Tab-separated table of C-alpha atoms in Angstrom:
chain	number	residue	atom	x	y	z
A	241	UNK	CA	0.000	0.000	0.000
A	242	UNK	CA	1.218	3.457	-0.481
A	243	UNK	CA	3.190	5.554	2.129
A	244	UNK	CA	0.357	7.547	4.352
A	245	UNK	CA	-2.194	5.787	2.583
A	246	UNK	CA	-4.738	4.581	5.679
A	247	UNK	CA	-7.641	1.930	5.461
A	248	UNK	CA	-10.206	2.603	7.685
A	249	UNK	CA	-12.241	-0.262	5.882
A	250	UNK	CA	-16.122	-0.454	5.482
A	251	UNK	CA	-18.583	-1.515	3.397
A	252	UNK	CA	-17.435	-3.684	-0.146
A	253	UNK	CA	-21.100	-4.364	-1.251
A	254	UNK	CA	-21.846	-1.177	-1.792
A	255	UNK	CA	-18.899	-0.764	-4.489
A	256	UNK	CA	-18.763	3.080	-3.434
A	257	UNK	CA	-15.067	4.635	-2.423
A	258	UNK	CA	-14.682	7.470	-0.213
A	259	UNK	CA	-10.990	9.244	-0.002
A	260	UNK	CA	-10.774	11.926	2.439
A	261	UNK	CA	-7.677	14.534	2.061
A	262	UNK	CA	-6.935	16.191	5.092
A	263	UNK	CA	-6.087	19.981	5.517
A	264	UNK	CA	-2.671	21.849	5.893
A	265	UNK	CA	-0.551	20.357	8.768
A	266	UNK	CA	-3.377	17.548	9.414
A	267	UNK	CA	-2.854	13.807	8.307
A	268	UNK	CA	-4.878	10.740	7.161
A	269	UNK	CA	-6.137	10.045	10.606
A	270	UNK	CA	-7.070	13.117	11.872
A	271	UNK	CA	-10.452	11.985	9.729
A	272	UNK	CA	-11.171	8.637	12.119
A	273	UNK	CA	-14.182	9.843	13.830
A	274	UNK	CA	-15.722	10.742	10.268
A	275	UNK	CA	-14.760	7.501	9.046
A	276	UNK	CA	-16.791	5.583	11.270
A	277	UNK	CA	-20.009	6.636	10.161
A	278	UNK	CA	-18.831	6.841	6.984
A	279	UNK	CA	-18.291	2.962	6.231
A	280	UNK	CA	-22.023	2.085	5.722
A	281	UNK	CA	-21.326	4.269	2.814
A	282	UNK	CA	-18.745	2.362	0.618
A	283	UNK	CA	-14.935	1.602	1.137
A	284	UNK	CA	-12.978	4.274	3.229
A	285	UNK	CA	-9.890	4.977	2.715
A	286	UNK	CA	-7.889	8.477	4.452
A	287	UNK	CA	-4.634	9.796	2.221
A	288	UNK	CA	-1.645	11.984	4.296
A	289	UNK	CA	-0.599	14.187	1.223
A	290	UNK	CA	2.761	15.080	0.604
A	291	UNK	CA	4.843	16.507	3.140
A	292	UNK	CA	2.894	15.155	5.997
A	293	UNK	CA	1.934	12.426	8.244
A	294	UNK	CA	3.509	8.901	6.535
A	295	UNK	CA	3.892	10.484	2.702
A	296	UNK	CA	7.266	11.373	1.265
A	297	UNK	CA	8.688	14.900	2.705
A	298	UNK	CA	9.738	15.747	-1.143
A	299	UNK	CA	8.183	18.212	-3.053
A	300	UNK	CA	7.273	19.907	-5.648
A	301	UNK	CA	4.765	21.652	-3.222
A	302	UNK	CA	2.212	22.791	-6.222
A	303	UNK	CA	-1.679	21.920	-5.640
A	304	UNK	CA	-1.002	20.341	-9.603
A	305	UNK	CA	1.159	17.730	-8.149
A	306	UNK	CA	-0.842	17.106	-5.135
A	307	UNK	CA	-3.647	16.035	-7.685
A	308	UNK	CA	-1.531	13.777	-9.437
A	309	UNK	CA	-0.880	12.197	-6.160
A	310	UNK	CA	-4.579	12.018	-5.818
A	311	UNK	CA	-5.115	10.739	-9.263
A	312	UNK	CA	-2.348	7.796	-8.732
A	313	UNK	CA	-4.131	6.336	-5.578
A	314	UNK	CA	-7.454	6.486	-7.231
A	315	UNK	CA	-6.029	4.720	-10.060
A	316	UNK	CA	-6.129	1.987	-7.541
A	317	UNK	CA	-9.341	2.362	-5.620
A	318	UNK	CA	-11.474	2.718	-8.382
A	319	UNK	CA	-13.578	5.881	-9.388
A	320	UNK	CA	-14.105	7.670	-6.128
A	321	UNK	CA	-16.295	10.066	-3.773
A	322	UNK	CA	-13.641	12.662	-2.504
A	323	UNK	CA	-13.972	14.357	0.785
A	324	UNK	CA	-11.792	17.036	1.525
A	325	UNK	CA	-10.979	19.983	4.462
A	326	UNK	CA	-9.489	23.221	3.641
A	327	UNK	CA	-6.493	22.561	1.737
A	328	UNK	CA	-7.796	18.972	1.079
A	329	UNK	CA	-11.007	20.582	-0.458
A	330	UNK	CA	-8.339	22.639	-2.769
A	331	UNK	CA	-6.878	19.199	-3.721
A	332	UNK	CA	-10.101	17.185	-4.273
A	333	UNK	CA	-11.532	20.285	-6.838
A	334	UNK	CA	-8.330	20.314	-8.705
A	335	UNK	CA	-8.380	16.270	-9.003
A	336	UNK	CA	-11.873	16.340	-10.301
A	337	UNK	CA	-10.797	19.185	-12.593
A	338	UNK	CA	-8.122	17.732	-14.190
A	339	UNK	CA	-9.054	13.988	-13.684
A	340	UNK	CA	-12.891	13.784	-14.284
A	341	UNK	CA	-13.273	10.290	-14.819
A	342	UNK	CA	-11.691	9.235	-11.323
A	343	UNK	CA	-14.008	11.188	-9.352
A	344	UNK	CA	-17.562	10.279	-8.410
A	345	UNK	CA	-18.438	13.383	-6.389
A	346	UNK	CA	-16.804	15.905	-4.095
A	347	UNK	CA	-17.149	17.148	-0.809
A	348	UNK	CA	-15.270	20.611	0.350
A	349	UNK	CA	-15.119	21.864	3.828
A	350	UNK	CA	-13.859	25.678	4.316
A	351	UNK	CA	-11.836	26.458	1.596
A	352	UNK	CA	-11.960	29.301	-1.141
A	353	UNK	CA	-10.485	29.816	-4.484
A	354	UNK	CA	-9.086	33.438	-4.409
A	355	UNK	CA	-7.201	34.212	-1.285
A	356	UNK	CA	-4.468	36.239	-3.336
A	357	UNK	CA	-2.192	38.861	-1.306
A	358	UNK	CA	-2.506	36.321	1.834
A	359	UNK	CA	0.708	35.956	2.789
A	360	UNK	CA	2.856	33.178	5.275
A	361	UNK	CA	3.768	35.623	7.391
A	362	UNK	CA	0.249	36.179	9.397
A	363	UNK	CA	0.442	32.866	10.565
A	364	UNK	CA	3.747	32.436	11.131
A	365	UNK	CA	4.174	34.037	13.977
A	366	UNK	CA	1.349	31.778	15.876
A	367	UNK	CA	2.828	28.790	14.599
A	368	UNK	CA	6.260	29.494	15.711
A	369	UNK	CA	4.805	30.692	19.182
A	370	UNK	CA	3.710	27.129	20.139
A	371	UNK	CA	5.471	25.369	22.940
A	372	UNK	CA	7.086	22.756	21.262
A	373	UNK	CA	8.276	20.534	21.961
A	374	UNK	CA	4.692	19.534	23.661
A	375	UNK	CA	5.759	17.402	27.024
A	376	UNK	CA	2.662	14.919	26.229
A	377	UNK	CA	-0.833	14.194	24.123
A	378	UNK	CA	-2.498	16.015	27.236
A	379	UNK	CA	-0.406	19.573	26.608
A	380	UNK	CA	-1.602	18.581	22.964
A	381	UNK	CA	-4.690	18.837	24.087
A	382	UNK	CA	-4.725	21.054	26.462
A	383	UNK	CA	-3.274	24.152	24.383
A	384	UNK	CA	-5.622	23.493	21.272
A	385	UNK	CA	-8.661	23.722	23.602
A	386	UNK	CA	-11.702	22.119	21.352
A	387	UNK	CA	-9.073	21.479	18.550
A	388	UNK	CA	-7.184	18.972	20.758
A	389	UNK	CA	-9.000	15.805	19.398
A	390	UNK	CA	-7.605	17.353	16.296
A	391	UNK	CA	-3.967	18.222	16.925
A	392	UNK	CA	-3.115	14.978	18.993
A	393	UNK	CA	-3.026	13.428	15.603
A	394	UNK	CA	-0.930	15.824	13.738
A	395	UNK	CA	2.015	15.241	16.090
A	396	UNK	CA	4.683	12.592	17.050
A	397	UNK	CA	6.766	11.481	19.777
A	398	UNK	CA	10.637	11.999	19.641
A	399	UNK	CA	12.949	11.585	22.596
A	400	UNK	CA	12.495	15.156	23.641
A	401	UNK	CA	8.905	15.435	23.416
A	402	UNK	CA	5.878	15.682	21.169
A	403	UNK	CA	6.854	17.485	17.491
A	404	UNK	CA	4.371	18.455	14.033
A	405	UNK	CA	4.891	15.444	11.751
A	406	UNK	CA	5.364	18.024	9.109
A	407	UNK	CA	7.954	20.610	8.456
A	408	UNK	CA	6.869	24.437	9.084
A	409	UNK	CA	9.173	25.237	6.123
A	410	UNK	CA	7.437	22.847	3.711
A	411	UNK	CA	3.852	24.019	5.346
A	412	UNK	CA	4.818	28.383	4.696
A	413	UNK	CA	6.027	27.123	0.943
A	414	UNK	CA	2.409	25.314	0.676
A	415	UNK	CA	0.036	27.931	1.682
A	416	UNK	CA	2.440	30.694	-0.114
A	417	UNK	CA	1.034	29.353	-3.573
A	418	UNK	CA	-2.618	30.047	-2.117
A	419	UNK	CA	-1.432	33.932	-1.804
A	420	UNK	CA	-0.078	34.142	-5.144
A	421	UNK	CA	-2.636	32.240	-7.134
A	422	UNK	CA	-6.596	31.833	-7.572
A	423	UNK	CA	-7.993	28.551	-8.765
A	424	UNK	CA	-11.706	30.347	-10.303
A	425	UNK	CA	-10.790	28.353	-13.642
A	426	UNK	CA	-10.248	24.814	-11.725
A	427	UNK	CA	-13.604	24.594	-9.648
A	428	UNK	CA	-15.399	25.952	-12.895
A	429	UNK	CA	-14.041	22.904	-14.537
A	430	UNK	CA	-15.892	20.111	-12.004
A	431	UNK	CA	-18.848	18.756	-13.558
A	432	UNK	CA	-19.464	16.049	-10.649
A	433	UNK	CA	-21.618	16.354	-7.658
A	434	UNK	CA	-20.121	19.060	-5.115
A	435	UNK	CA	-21.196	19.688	-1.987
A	436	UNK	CA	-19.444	23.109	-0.360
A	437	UNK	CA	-19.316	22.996	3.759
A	438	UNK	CA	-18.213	26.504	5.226
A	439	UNK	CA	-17.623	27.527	8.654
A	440	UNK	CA	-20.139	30.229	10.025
A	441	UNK	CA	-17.314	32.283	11.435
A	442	UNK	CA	-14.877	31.232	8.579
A	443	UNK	CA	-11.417	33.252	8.092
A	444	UNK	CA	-11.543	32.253	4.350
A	445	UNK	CA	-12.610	35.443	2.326
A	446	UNK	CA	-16.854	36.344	2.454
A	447	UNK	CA	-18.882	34.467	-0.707
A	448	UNK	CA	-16.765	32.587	-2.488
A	449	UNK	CA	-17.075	29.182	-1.271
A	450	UNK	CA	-21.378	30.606	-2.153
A	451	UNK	CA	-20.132	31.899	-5.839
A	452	UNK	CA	-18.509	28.518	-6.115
A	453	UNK	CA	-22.124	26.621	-5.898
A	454	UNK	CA	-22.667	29.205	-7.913
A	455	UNK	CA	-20.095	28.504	-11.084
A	456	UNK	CA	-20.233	24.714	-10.447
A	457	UNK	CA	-23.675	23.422	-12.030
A	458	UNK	CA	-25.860	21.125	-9.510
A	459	UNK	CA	-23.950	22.466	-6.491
A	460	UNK	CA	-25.209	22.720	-3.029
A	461	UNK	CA	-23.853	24.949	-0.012
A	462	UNK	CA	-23.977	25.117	3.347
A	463	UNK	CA	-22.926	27.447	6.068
A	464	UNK	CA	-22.712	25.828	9.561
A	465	UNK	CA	-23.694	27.283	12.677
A	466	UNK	CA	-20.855	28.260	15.148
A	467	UNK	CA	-18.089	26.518	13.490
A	468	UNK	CA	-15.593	28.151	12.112
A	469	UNK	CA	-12.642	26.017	10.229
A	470	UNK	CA	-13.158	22.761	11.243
A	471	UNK	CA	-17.329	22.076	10.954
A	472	UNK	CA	-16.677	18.504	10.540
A	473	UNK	CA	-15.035	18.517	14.115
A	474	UNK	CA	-16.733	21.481	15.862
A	475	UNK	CA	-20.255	21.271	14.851
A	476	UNK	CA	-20.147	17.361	13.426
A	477	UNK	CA	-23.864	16.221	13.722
A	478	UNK	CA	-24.766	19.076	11.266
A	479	UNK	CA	-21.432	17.955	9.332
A	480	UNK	CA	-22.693	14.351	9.260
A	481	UNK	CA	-26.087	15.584	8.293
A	482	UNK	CA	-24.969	17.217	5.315
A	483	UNK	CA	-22.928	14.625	4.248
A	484	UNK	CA	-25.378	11.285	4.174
A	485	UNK	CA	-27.879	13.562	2.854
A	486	UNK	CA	-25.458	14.364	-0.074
A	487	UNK	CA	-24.139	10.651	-0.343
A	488	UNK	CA	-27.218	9.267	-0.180
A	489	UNK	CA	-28.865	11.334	-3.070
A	490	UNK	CA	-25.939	10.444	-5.570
């Protein structure tokens, strides 16, 4: 199997495949309480993209090649339902863009297509303040607050204490393309179902994930109550909600 590519297993009779794609600094199995429910749906399968979790620390670090990367698993799993958070979501539009006939449908969670003149350097300074490394899963936990179920999994144990599995550098050089690019032309591209899942107190920038629906024919979104970047983990009945409803009517 490939490197960062997780199993979480589920239901073969169906013959439907879910991938989820995680956001920036997550991994594969930051989505395991999703994938339980998500296994009466099809086959379930989580994919740490490059530069984090279990995947190669190599670039290049452009959303093209994270697509291929996409592309090459599903060339394994069969044609696929693609789930995806933040920068995930980026990756999932620009594989169903660019490789239509691998992709069965798409879900995107909080992220939007023109964030140009966003630089690194706003959240550098936050990143760079945290006290790493942690001293154990419960400082994990206890500095992320409700983001600690979260974070727990986006870390790892060295002899000195609890580090990021990925590389800050690697991470700034990611999210720098974001600030220098806008991907309008990919998401107006999909022509499979797409369901769009924004935070109600988002920091991505006001309407577009809305003017998405909007350019992608047969489109649904939703804003969710009192989350902000992570619905599927701060508000995730409403999450789960949306999702069956959406799997269910494909």
């Amino acid at each position: 199997m490939r490197p960062g590519l997780i199993d979480f297993g589920g239901d073969r009779a169906t013959g439907v495949s879910i991938l989820l794609l995680h956001g920036l600094m997550g991994r594969a199995r930051t989505w395991w309480p999703v994938a339980q429910w998500l296994r009466r749906y099809g086959t379930v399968h989580g994919l740490d993209a490059r530069g984090h979790g279990r995947a190669p620390h190599t670039g290049p670090w452009t959303t093209e090649q994270f697509a291929d990367d996409v592309a090459q698993v599903l060339a394994g799993l069969g044609r696929s339902v693609l789930i995806g958070h933040s920068m995930g979501g980026l990756h999932a539009w620009a594989t169903a863009a660019k490789h239509p006939e691998l992709v069965r449908a798409v879900v995107s969670e909080d992220f939007a297509p023109d964030q140009r003149g966003r630089t690194v350097e706003t959240w550098r300074g936050y990143f760079e303040s945290w006290p790493v490394p942690f001293e154990s899963l419960a400082h994990v936990r206890e500095f992320f607050g409700a983001a600690g179920d979260y974070f727990i999994e986006c870390v790892e144990e060295r002899e000195d204490g609890y580090h990021l599995i990925a590389d800050l550098t690697d991470l700034y050089e990611i999210a720098a393309e974001w600030g220098r690019r806008e991907y309008w032309s990919t998401v107006e591209q999909i022509r499979c179902p797409l369901l769009l899942i924004e935070g109600e107190h988002t920091a991505m920038p006001a309407g577009q994930q809305a003017e998405v629906a909007a350019r992608v024919p047969g489109a649904t979104h939703l804003v969710v109550p009192g989350s902000a970047h992570l619905p599927h983990a701060e508000a995730p009945e409403t999450y789960r909600g949306a999702v069956e409803a959406f799997l269910s009517g494909l």
